[in-house]
PDB file of C-alpha atoms in Angstrom:
ATOM      1  CA  MET F  97      -0.158  -0.087   0.112  1.00  0.00           C
ATOM      2  CA  VAL F  98       2.433   2.461   0.763  1.00  0.00           C
ATOM      3  CA  SER F  99       4.133   1.637  -2.872  1.00  0.00           C
ATOM      4  CA  GLY F 100      -0.006   3.114  -4.610  1.00  0.00           C
ATOM      5  CA  LYS F 101       0.410   5.789  -2.192  1.00  0.00           C
ATOM      6  CA  TYR F 102       4.454   7.257  -2.896  1.00  0.00           C
ATOM      7  CA  SER F 103       3.560   5.846  -6.757  1.00  0.00           C
ATOM      8  CA  ALA F 104      -0.311   8.805  -6.876  1.00  0.00           C
ATOM      9  CA  LEU F 105       2.380  11.213  -4.649  1.00  0.00           C
ATOM     10  CA  SER F 106       4.953  11.264  -7.373  1.00  0.00           C
ATOM     11  CA  GLY F 107       2.062  11.531 -10.047  1.00  0.00           C
ATOM     12  CA  ALA F 108       0.225  14.194  -8.246  1.00  0.00           C
ATOM     13  CA  ILE F 109       3.963  16.005  -8.377  1.00  0.00           C
ATOM     14  CA  ALA F 110       4.347  15.618 -12.229  1.00  0.00           C
ATOM     15  CA  ARG F 111       0.850  17.000 -12.838  1.00  0.00           C
ATOM     16  CA  GLU F 112       1.300  20.244 -10.346  1.00  0.00           C
ATOM     17  CA  GLN F 113       4.845  20.775 -11.847  1.00  0.00           C
ATOM     18  CA  ALA F 114       3.340  20.274 -15.881  1.00  0.00           C
ATOM     19  CA  ILE F 115      -0.098  22.676 -14.675  1.00  0.00           C
ATOM     20  CA  ALA F 116       2.723  25.245 -13.775  1.00  0.00           C
ATOM     21  CA  ASN F 117       4.205  25.213 -17.143  1.00  0.00           C
ATOM     22  CA  VAL F 118       1.356  25.841 -19.125  1.00  0.00           C
ATOM     23  CA  SER F 119       0.626  28.815 -17.421  1.00  0.00           C
ATOM     24  CA  ASN F 120       3.734  30.132 -17.830  1.00  0.00           C
ATOM     25  CA  ASN F 121       2.982  29.412 -21.400  1.00  0.00           C
ATOM     26  CA  LEU F 122      -0.214  31.089 -20.969  1.00  0.00           C
ATOM     27  CA  ALA F 123       1.299  33.709 -18.893  1.00  0.00           C
ATOM     28  CA  ASN F 124       3.990  34.922 -22.346  1.00  0.00           C
ATOM     29  CA  ILE F 125       0.640  34.565 -25.072  1.00  0.00           C
ATOM     30  CA  SER F 126       1.550  38.269 -25.675  1.00  0.00           C
ATOM     31  CA  SER F 127       5.192  37.860 -25.778  1.00  0.00           C
ATOM     32  CA  SER F 128       6.640  38.592 -29.029  1.00  0.00           C
ATOM     33  CA  GLY F 129       9.052  35.330 -30.156  1.00  0.00           C
ATOM     34  CA  TYR F 130       8.082  33.909 -26.878  1.00  0.00           C
ATOM     35  CA  LYS F 131       8.722  29.679 -27.809  1.00  0.00           C
ATOM     36  CA  LYS F 132       6.431  26.759 -26.141  1.00  0.00           C
ATOM     37  CA  SER F 133       7.723  24.886 -22.891  1.00  0.00           C
ATOM     38  CA  GLN F 134       6.467  21.386 -23.233  1.00  0.00           C
ATOM     39  CA  VAL F 135       7.011  18.815 -20.459  1.00  0.00           C
ATOM     40  CA  SER F 136       6.294  14.814 -21.547  1.00  0.00           C
ATOM     41  CA  PHE F 137       6.400  12.351 -18.405  1.00  0.00           C
ATOM     42  CA  GLU F 138       7.947   9.068 -18.392  1.00  0.00           C
ATOM     43  CA  SER F 139       6.790   6.600 -15.295  1.00  0.00           C
ATOM     44  CA  LEU F 140       9.679   3.805 -13.916  1.00  0.00           C
ATOM     45  CA  LEU F 141       8.514   0.527 -14.760  1.00  0.00           C
ATOM     46  CA  ARG F 142      11.411  -1.954 -15.335  1.00  0.00           C
ATOM     47  CA  ALA F 143      13.030  -3.788 -12.203  1.00  0.00           C
ATOM     48  CA  GLU F 144      16.468  -2.832 -12.356  1.00  0.00           C
ATOM     49  CA  GLN F 145      15.334   1.275 -13.115  1.00  0.00           C
ATOM     50  CA  GLN F 146      12.403   0.236  -9.797  1.00  0.00           C
ATOM     51  CA  THR F 147      15.508  -0.942  -7.990  1.00  0.00           C
ATOM     52  CA  GLY F 148      18.240   1.393  -9.223  1.00  0.00           C
ATOM     53  CA  GLN F 149      16.112   4.509  -9.035  1.00  0.00           C
ATOM     54  CA  ALA F 150      12.960   4.429  -7.523  1.00  0.00           C
ATOM     55  CA  LYS F 151      13.974   2.327  -4.738  1.00  0.00           C
ATOM     56  CA  GLY F 152      10.927  -0.203  -5.037  1.00  0.00           C
ATOM     57  CA  VAL F 153       7.980   1.771  -6.084  1.00  0.00           C
ATOM     58  CA  ASN F 154       7.129   2.855  -9.743  1.00  0.00           C
ATOM     59  CA  TYR F 155       6.217   6.552  -9.567  1.00  0.00           C
ATOM     60  CA  THR F 156       5.725   9.053 -12.513  1.00  0.00           C
ATOM     61  CA  ARG F 157       8.152  11.712 -13.250  1.00  0.00           C
ATOM     62  CA  VAL F 158       8.504  15.074 -15.994  1.00  0.00           C
ATOM     63  CA  ARG F 159      10.943  13.250 -17.921  1.00  0.00           C
ATOM     64  CA  GLN F 160      11.844  16.195 -19.998  1.00  0.00           C
ATOM     65  CA  ASN F 161      11.277  20.651 -19.914  1.00  0.00           C
ATOM     66  CA  PHE F 162      11.204  21.224 -23.699  1.00  0.00           C
ATOM     67  CA  THR F 163      11.014  24.102 -26.632  1.00  0.00           C
ATOM     68  CA  ASP F 164       8.348  23.724 -28.999  1.00  0.00           C
ATOM     69  CA  PHE F 165      10.539  25.799 -32.254  1.00  0.00           C
ATOM     70  CA  SER F 166       7.639  26.386 -34.159  1.00  0.00           C
ATOM     71  CA  PRO F 167       7.502  29.750 -36.220  1.00  0.00           C
ATOM     72  CA  GLY F 168       4.699  32.118 -34.889  1.00  0.00           C
ATOM     73  CA  ALA F 169       2.536  34.022 -37.151  1.00  0.00           C
ATOM     74  CA  ILE F 170       3.998  37.558 -38.288  1.00  0.00           C
ATOM     75  CA  ARG F 171       2.209  40.930 -37.588  1.00  0.00           C
ATOM     76  CA  PRO F 172       2.469  43.733 -39.081  1.00  0.00           C
ATOM     77  CA  THR F 173       3.830  46.792 -36.875  1.00  0.00           C
ATOM     78  CA  GLU F 174       4.867  49.586 -38.922  1.00  0.00           C
ATOM     79  CA  ASN F 175       7.701  50.170 -36.760  1.00  0.00           C
ATOM     80  CA  PRO F 176      11.033  50.798 -38.254  1.00  0.00           C
ATOM     81  CA  LEU F 177      12.520  48.711 -36.328  1.00  0.00           C
ATOM     82  CA  ASP F 178      10.345  46.083 -35.259  1.00  0.00           C
ATOM     83  CA  LEU F 179      12.133  42.844 -36.518  1.00  0.00           C
ATOM     84  CA  ALA F 180      11.173  39.117 -37.410  1.00  0.00           C
ATOM     85  CA  ILE F 181      12.477  36.386 -39.250  1.00  0.00           C
ATOM     86  CA  ASP F 182      11.092  34.430 -41.759  1.00  0.00           C
ATOM     87  CA  GLY F 183      13.392  30.826 -41.195  1.00  0.00           C
ATOM     88  CA  GLU F 184      14.579  29.630 -38.793  1.00  0.00           C
ATOM     89  CA  GLY F 185      16.596  31.946 -37.778  1.00  0.00           C
ATOM     90  CA  PHE F 186      17.916  34.112 -34.177  1.00  0.00           C
ATOM     91  CA  PHE F 187      18.723  37.774 -34.131  1.00  0.00           C
ATOM     92  CA  LYS F 188      21.776  37.655 -31.964  1.00  0.00           C
ATOM     93  CA  VAL F 189      22.066  39.611 -28.700  1.00  0.00           C
ATOM     94  CA  GLN F 190      24.477  40.371 -25.384  1.00  0.00           C
ATOM     95  CA  GLY F 191      23.261  38.875 -22.330  1.00  0.00           C
ATOM     96  CA  GLN F 192      25.056  40.122 -18.506  1.00  0.00           C
ATOM     97  CA  ASP F 193      27.061  36.824 -19.057  1.00  0.00           C
ATOM     98  CA  SER F 194      26.641  35.187 -22.478  1.00  0.00           C
ATOM     99  CA  VAL F 195      25.759  35.684 -26.147  1.00  0.00           C
ATOM    100  CA  LEU F 196      22.299  34.403 -26.108  1.00  0.00           C
ATOM    101  CA  TYR F 197      19.833  34.128 -29.288  1.00  0.00           C
ATOM    102  CA  THR F 198      15.981  35.628 -29.449  1.00  0.00           C
ATOM    103  CA  ARG F 199      13.312  35.434 -32.093  1.00  0.00           C
ATOM    104  CA  ARG F 200      12.012  38.905 -30.333  1.00  0.00           C
ATOM    105  CA  GLY F 201      12.790  41.469 -32.334  1.00  0.00           C
ATOM    106  CA  ASP F 202      10.776  44.384 -30.741  1.00  0.00           C
ATOM    107  CA  PHE F 203      14.091  46.406 -30.828  1.00  0.00           C
ATOM    108  CA  THR F 204      14.117  50.116 -30.152  1.00  0.00           C
ATOM    109  CA  LEU F 205      17.381  52.728 -29.882  1.00  0.00           C
ATOM    110  CA  ASN F 206      18.857  54.272 -26.550  1.00  0.00           C
ATOM    111  CA  ALA F 207      20.040  58.157 -25.992  1.00  0.00           C
ATOM    112  CA  GLU F 208      23.100  56.869 -27.444  1.00  0.00           C
ATOM    113  CA  GLY F 209      21.893  55.525 -30.696  1.00  0.00           C
ATOM    114  CA  LEU F 210      22.443  51.977 -29.337  1.00  0.00           C
ATOM    115  CA  LEU F 211      20.285  49.030 -30.718  1.00  0.00           C
ATOM    116  CA  THR F 212      18.707  46.558 -28.309  1.00  0.00           C
ATOM    117  CA  THR F 213      16.474  44.835 -26.842  1.00  0.00           C
ATOM    118  CA  GLY F 214      12.925  45.820 -25.278  1.00  0.00           C
ATOM    119  CA  ASN F 215      14.874  45.339 -21.980  1.00  0.00           C
ATOM    120  CA  GLY F 216      17.737  46.933 -23.145  1.00  0.00           C
ATOM    121  CA  LEU F 217      20.509  43.192 -23.947  1.00  0.00           C
ATOM    122  CA  PRO F 218      22.498  45.126 -27.170  1.00  0.00           C
ATOM    123  CA  VAL F 219      21.465  43.316 -30.592  1.00  0.00           C
ATOM    124  CA  LEU F 220      24.925  42.042 -32.654  1.00  0.00           C
ATOM    125  CA  ASP F 221      26.000  42.193 -35.490  1.00  0.00           C
ATOM    126  CA  GLU F 222      28.026  39.266 -37.420  1.00  0.00           C
ATOM    127  CA  GLY F 223      30.947  40.264 -35.024  1.00  0.00           C
ATOM    128  CA  ASN F 224      30.042  40.250 -32.120  1.00  0.00           C
ATOM    129  CA  GLY F 225      30.153  44.029 -32.258  1.00  0.00           C
ATOM    130  CA  GLN F 226      26.943  46.258 -30.733  1.00  0.00           C
ATOM    131  CA  ILE F 227      25.471  48.642 -33.181  1.00  0.00           C
ATOM    132  CA  THR F 228      25.230  51.450 -32.264  1.00  0.00           C
ATOM    133  CA  ILE F 229      22.801  53.939 -35.965  1.00  0.00           C
ATOM    134  CA  PRO F 230      23.283  57.598 -35.263  1.00  0.00           C
ATOM    135  CA  ASP F 231      21.826  60.677 -36.594  1.00  0.00           C
ATOM    136  CA  THR F 232      18.391  58.612 -36.605  1.00  0.00           C
ATOM    137  CA  ASP F 233      16.257  62.186 -35.971  1.00  0.00           C
ATOM    138  CA  SER F 234      17.961  63.501 -39.541  1.00  0.00           C
ATOM    139  CA  GLY F 235      17.623  59.759 -41.485  1.00  0.00           C
ATOM    140  CA  LYS F 236      15.279  57.329 -41.519  1.00  0.00           C
ATOM    141  CA  VAL F 237      16.395  53.088 -40.547  1.00  0.00           C
ATOM    142  CA  ALA F 238      15.842  50.773 -43.218  1.00  0.00           C
ATOM    143  CA  ILE F 239      16.908  47.239 -42.830  1.00  0.00           C
ATOM    144  CA  GLY F 240      18.078  44.714 -45.549  1.00  0.00           C
ATOM    145  CA  ASP F 241      16.374  41.365 -45.781  1.00  0.00           C
ATOM    146  CA  ASN F 242      19.735  40.101 -44.818  1.00  0.00           C
ATOM    147  CA  GLY F 243      19.600  42.038 -41.701  1.00  0.00           C
ATOM    148  CA  THR F 244      22.020  44.925 -43.227  1.00  0.00           C
ATOM    149  CA  VAL F 245      21.120  48.205 -41.133  1.00  0.00           C
ATOM    150  CA  PHE F 246      21.362  51.490 -43.382  1.00  0.00           C
ATOM    151  CA  LEU F 247      20.221  55.187 -42.213  1.00  0.00           C
ATOM    152  CA  LEU F 248      19.114  57.071 -45.514  1.00  0.00           C
ATOM    153  CA  GLY F 249      19.444  60.555 -45.313  1.00  0.00           C
ATOM    154  CA  PRO F 250      17.167  63.311 -46.735  1.00  0.00           C
ATOM    155  CA  GLU F 251      17.913  63.452 -50.139  1.00  0.00           C
ATOM    156  CA  GLY F 252      17.886  60.062 -51.092  1.00  0.00           C
ATOM    157  CA  ALA F 253      22.086  58.910 -49.469  1.00  0.00           C
ATOM    158  CA  ARG F 254      22.461  55.794 -48.396  1.00  0.00           C
ATOM    159  CA  THR F 255      25.256  54.655 -45.624  1.00  0.00           C
ATOM    160  CA  GLU F 256      25.011  51.450 -44.673  1.00  0.00           C
ATOM    161  CA  VAL F 257      24.957  51.099 -40.619  1.00  0.00           C
ATOM    162  CA  ALA F 258      25.998  47.835 -39.488  1.00  0.00           C
ATOM    163  CA  ARG F 259      24.566  43.939 -40.676  1.00  0.00           C
ATOM    164  CA  ILE F 260      22.423  42.027 -37.426  1.00  0.00           C
ATOM    165  CA  ALA F 261      23.448  39.137 -37.024  1.00  0.00           C
ATOM    166  CA  VAL F 262      20.687  36.244 -37.666  1.00  0.00           C
ATOM    167  CA  MET F 263      22.275  32.454 -36.574  1.00  0.00           C
ATOM    168  CA  ASP F 264      20.716  29.549 -37.871  1.00  0.00           C
ATOM    169  CA  ILE F 265      22.074  27.132 -34.427  1.00  0.00           C
ATOM    170  CA  ASP F 266      22.995  23.698 -35.291  1.00  0.00           C
ATOM    171  CA  ASP F 267      20.694  21.647 -32.448  1.00  0.00           C
ATOM    172  CA  ARG F 268      17.934  23.135 -31.217  1.00  0.00           C
ATOM    173  CA  GLN F 269      18.530  21.069 -28.732  1.00  0.00           C
ATOM    174  CA  LYS F 270      21.665  23.002 -27.135  1.00  0.00           C
ATOM    175  CA  LEU F 271      19.660  25.289 -27.053  1.00  0.00           C
ATOM    176  CA  LYS F 272      18.792  26.747 -23.043  1.00  0.00           C
ATOM    177  CA  ARG F 273      15.700  28.382 -21.776  1.00  0.00           C
ATOM    178  CA  GLU F 274      17.079  32.166 -20.197  1.00  0.00           C
ATOM    179  CA  GLY F 275      14.755  34.483 -19.264  1.00  0.00           C
ATOM    180  CA  ASP F 276      12.632  36.727 -21.660  1.00  0.00           C
ATOM    181  CA  THR F 277      12.078  34.537 -24.104  1.00  0.00           C
ATOM    182  CA  THR F 278      15.619  34.632 -24.326  1.00  0.00           C
ATOM    183  CA  PHE F 279      18.320  30.636 -24.973  1.00  0.00           C
ATOM    184  CA  SER F 280      21.723  30.329 -24.420  1.00  0.00           C
ATOM    185  CA  LEU F 281      23.684  27.937 -26.485  1.00  0.00           C
ATOM    186  CA  GLU F 282      25.049  24.836 -24.259  1.00  0.00           C
ATOM    187  CA  GLN F 283      28.050  23.056 -25.071  1.00  0.00           C
ATOM    188  CA  GLY F 284      27.667  20.435 -28.091  1.00  0.00           C
ATOM    189  CA  GLY F 285      26.330  23.380 -29.460  1.00  0.00           C
ATOM    190  CA  ALA F 286      26.916  25.456 -32.361  1.00  0.00           C
ATOM    191  CA  GLU F 287      26.460  28.534 -34.713  1.00  0.00           C
ATOM    192  CA  ALA F 288      26.584  29.587 -38.307  1.00  0.00           C
ATOM    193  CA  LEU F 289      25.299  32.260 -40.320  1.00  0.00           C
ATOM    194  CA  SER F 290      21.795  31.665 -41.218  1.00  0.00           C
ATOM    195  CA  GLU F 291      21.713  31.692 -45.221  1.00  0.00           C
ATOM    196  CA  GLY F 292      17.497  30.224 -45.071  1.00  0.00           C
ATOM    197  CA  SER F 293      16.151  33.099 -43.108  1.00  0.00           C
ATOM    198  CA  ARG F 294      14.468  36.133 -44.016  1.00  0.00           C
ATOM    199  CA  VAL F 295      14.171  39.634 -42.579  1.00  0.00           C
ATOM    200  CA  ILE F 296      11.319  41.194 -42.427  1.00  0.00           C
ATOM    201  CA  GLN F 297      11.069  45.676 -41.240  1.00  0.00           C
ATOM    202  CA  GLY F 298       7.797  46.786 -39.783  1.00  0.00           C
ATOM    203  CA  SER F 299       6.691  43.244 -38.042  1.00  0.00           C
ATOM    204  CA  LEU F 300       6.823  40.661 -35.296  1.00  0.00           C
ATOM    205  CA  GLU F 301       6.774  37.474 -34.935  1.00  0.00           C
ATOM    206  CA  LEU F 302       3.723  36.395 -31.958  1.00  0.00           C
ATOM    207  CA  SER F 303       3.889  33.258 -29.593  1.00  0.00           C
ATOM    208  CA  ASN F 304       3.384  30.300 -31.025  1.00  0.00           C
ATOM    209  CA  ILE F 305       1.107  29.483 -28.152  1.00  0.00           C
ATOM    210  CA  ASN F 306      -2.585  27.951 -29.063  1.00  0.00           C
ATOM    211  CA  MET F 307      -4.571  29.279 -26.273  1.00  0.00           C
ATOM    212  CA  ALA F 308      -7.631  26.418 -26.982  1.00  0.00           C
ATOM    213  CA  ALA F 309      -4.528  23.873 -26.896  1.00  0.00           C
ATOM    214  CA  GLU F 310      -3.424  25.181 -23.368  1.00  0.00           C
ATOM    215  CA  LEU F 311      -6.566  25.545 -21.997  1.00  0.00           C
ATOM    216  CA  THR F 312      -7.588  22.103 -23.172  1.00  0.00           C
ATOM    217  CA  GLN F 313      -3.625  21.016 -21.882  1.00  0.00           C
ATOM    218  CA  MET F 314      -4.382  22.651 -18.218  1.00  0.00           C
ATOM    219  CA  ILE F 315      -8.204  21.051 -17.676  1.00  0.00           C
ATOM    220  CA  ASP F 316      -6.498  17.691 -18.365  1.00  0.00           C
ATOM    221  CA  ASN F 317      -3.849  17.432 -16.461  1.00  0.00           C
ATOM    222  CA  PHE F 318      -5.673  19.921 -12.877  1.00  0.00           C
ATOM    223  CA  ARG F 319      -8.521  16.444 -13.176  1.00  0.00           C
ATOM    224  CA  THR F 320      -5.349  14.091 -13.279  1.00  0.00           C
ATOM    225  CA  PHE F 321      -4.115  16.237 -10.261  1.00  0.00           C
ATOM    226  CA  GLU F 322      -7.261  15.876  -8.656  1.00  0.00           C
ATOM    227  CA  ASN F 323      -8.032  12.296  -9.389  1.00  0.00           C
ATOM    228  CA  TYR F 324      -4.477  11.858  -8.137  1.00  0.00           C
ATOM    229  CA  HIS F 325      -5.142  13.487  -4.578  1.00  0.00           C
ATOM    230  CA  LYS F 326      -8.530  11.185  -4.182  1.00  0.00           C
ATOM    231  CA  VAL F 327      -5.818   8.212  -4.467  1.00  0.00           C
ATOM    232  CA  LEU F 328      -4.497   9.830  -1.735  1.00  0.00           C
ATOM    233  CA  LYS F 329      -7.080  10.875   0.193  1.00  0.00           C
ATOM    234  CA  SER F 330      -8.571   7.310   0.086  1.00  0.00           C
ATOM    235  CA  TYR F 331      -4.921   5.757   0.485  1.00  0.00           C
ATOM    236  CA  SER F 332      -5.313   8.023   4.104  1.00  0.00           C
ATOM    237  CA  THR F 333      -8.431   6.935   4.854  1.00  0.00           C
ATOM    238  CA  ILE F 334      -7.550   2.780   4.493  1.00  0.00           C
ATOM    239  CA  SER F 335      -4.857   3.615   7.359  1.00  0.00           C
ATOM    240  CA  GLU F 336      -7.070   5.122   9.373  1.00  0.00           C
ATOM    241  CA  GLN F 337      -9.482   2.420   9.535  1.00  0.00           C
ATOM    242  CA  GLN F 338      -6.562  -0.382   9.664  1.00  0.00           C
ATOM    243  CA  ASP F 339      -4.913   1.546  12.374  1.00  0.00           C
ATOM    244  CA  GLU F 340      -8.881   1.569  14.054  1.00  0.00           C
ATOM    245  CA  LEU F 341      -8.488  -2.372  13.284  1.00  0.00           C
ATOM    246  CA  GLY F 342      -5.297  -2.726  15.145  1.00  0.00           C
ATOM    247  CA  THR F 343      -7.224  -1.288  18.927  1.00  0.00           C
ATOM    248  CA  LEU F 344      -9.430  -4.284  18.263  1.00  0.00           C
ATOM    249  CA  GLY F 345     -10.515  -6.794  21.305  1.00  0.00           C
TER     250      GLY F 345
END
C-alpha cells in the first residue's frame, strides 16, 4: 500500500509541474517571439529502474522539459525597428554573462543610439559587436532582408551602418531557455550565419501559443491532479481504518 501511495504522490507532483508549465505559456501568450514550453512524462516500470532509481517504488515523473520552436504568426506594426525572422534563424544579443539568442524583435534605440532589445540587451552584428545607429533625427532607418542596416538621408543618400546577426543553430536541443524569450547555447552546440532566413522590417513574430490547446491541457492536467489527490485521500482513509482495527479486542 505504501508503494501505491508514493506512486500517486509522484503522479500528483508531476501534474502540478505540468500545470505550472501551461500557466507560464499562457502568461506569455502576448510576448513577441515566445516559444511554447512543453513537458513529457515517464513511468519507471523496469525492475532495475525501480531498484536503482525508484528504490522499489513505481512512480511517475516529468521526463523532459523542451521547447517547441515552430514559428508564430507575423504581424505588421509599421515600426521600422520591429523585426521578424522568416525562417529558422535567431537574433543574437548580448546577455549579462554570455551571448543569447532570441526570436523577439521589438528593438529600440537608447539615448546613445545603441540598438537594444525591449529590456536593454544590446543587439549584435555578425562580428559580435554592438550596433549603434547615428543621426536618426536626420535620417530614416531601413533594414534589408539579410539584416543589413542602412541610414537613409534626406536627399536620398544611403549609408550602410551594420548587419544584424541572424544565426542558425545546428541542434536546437542545445538551446537552454533563459529569461525574456532568450536562449543560451549549451556546450556542444554550434551557430552559423543563416542563409535561408529573411528579416522582415516593420513586423513582429507573435508567440506560437495556441490558447485553446493550452486551456485544454490545463483542464486535463488539473483533472488528473484531482484524481491523484482522491487516491491519496483514499489511502489516508484506509490507513486510519487499519489503525482502528488494530485496537480491537
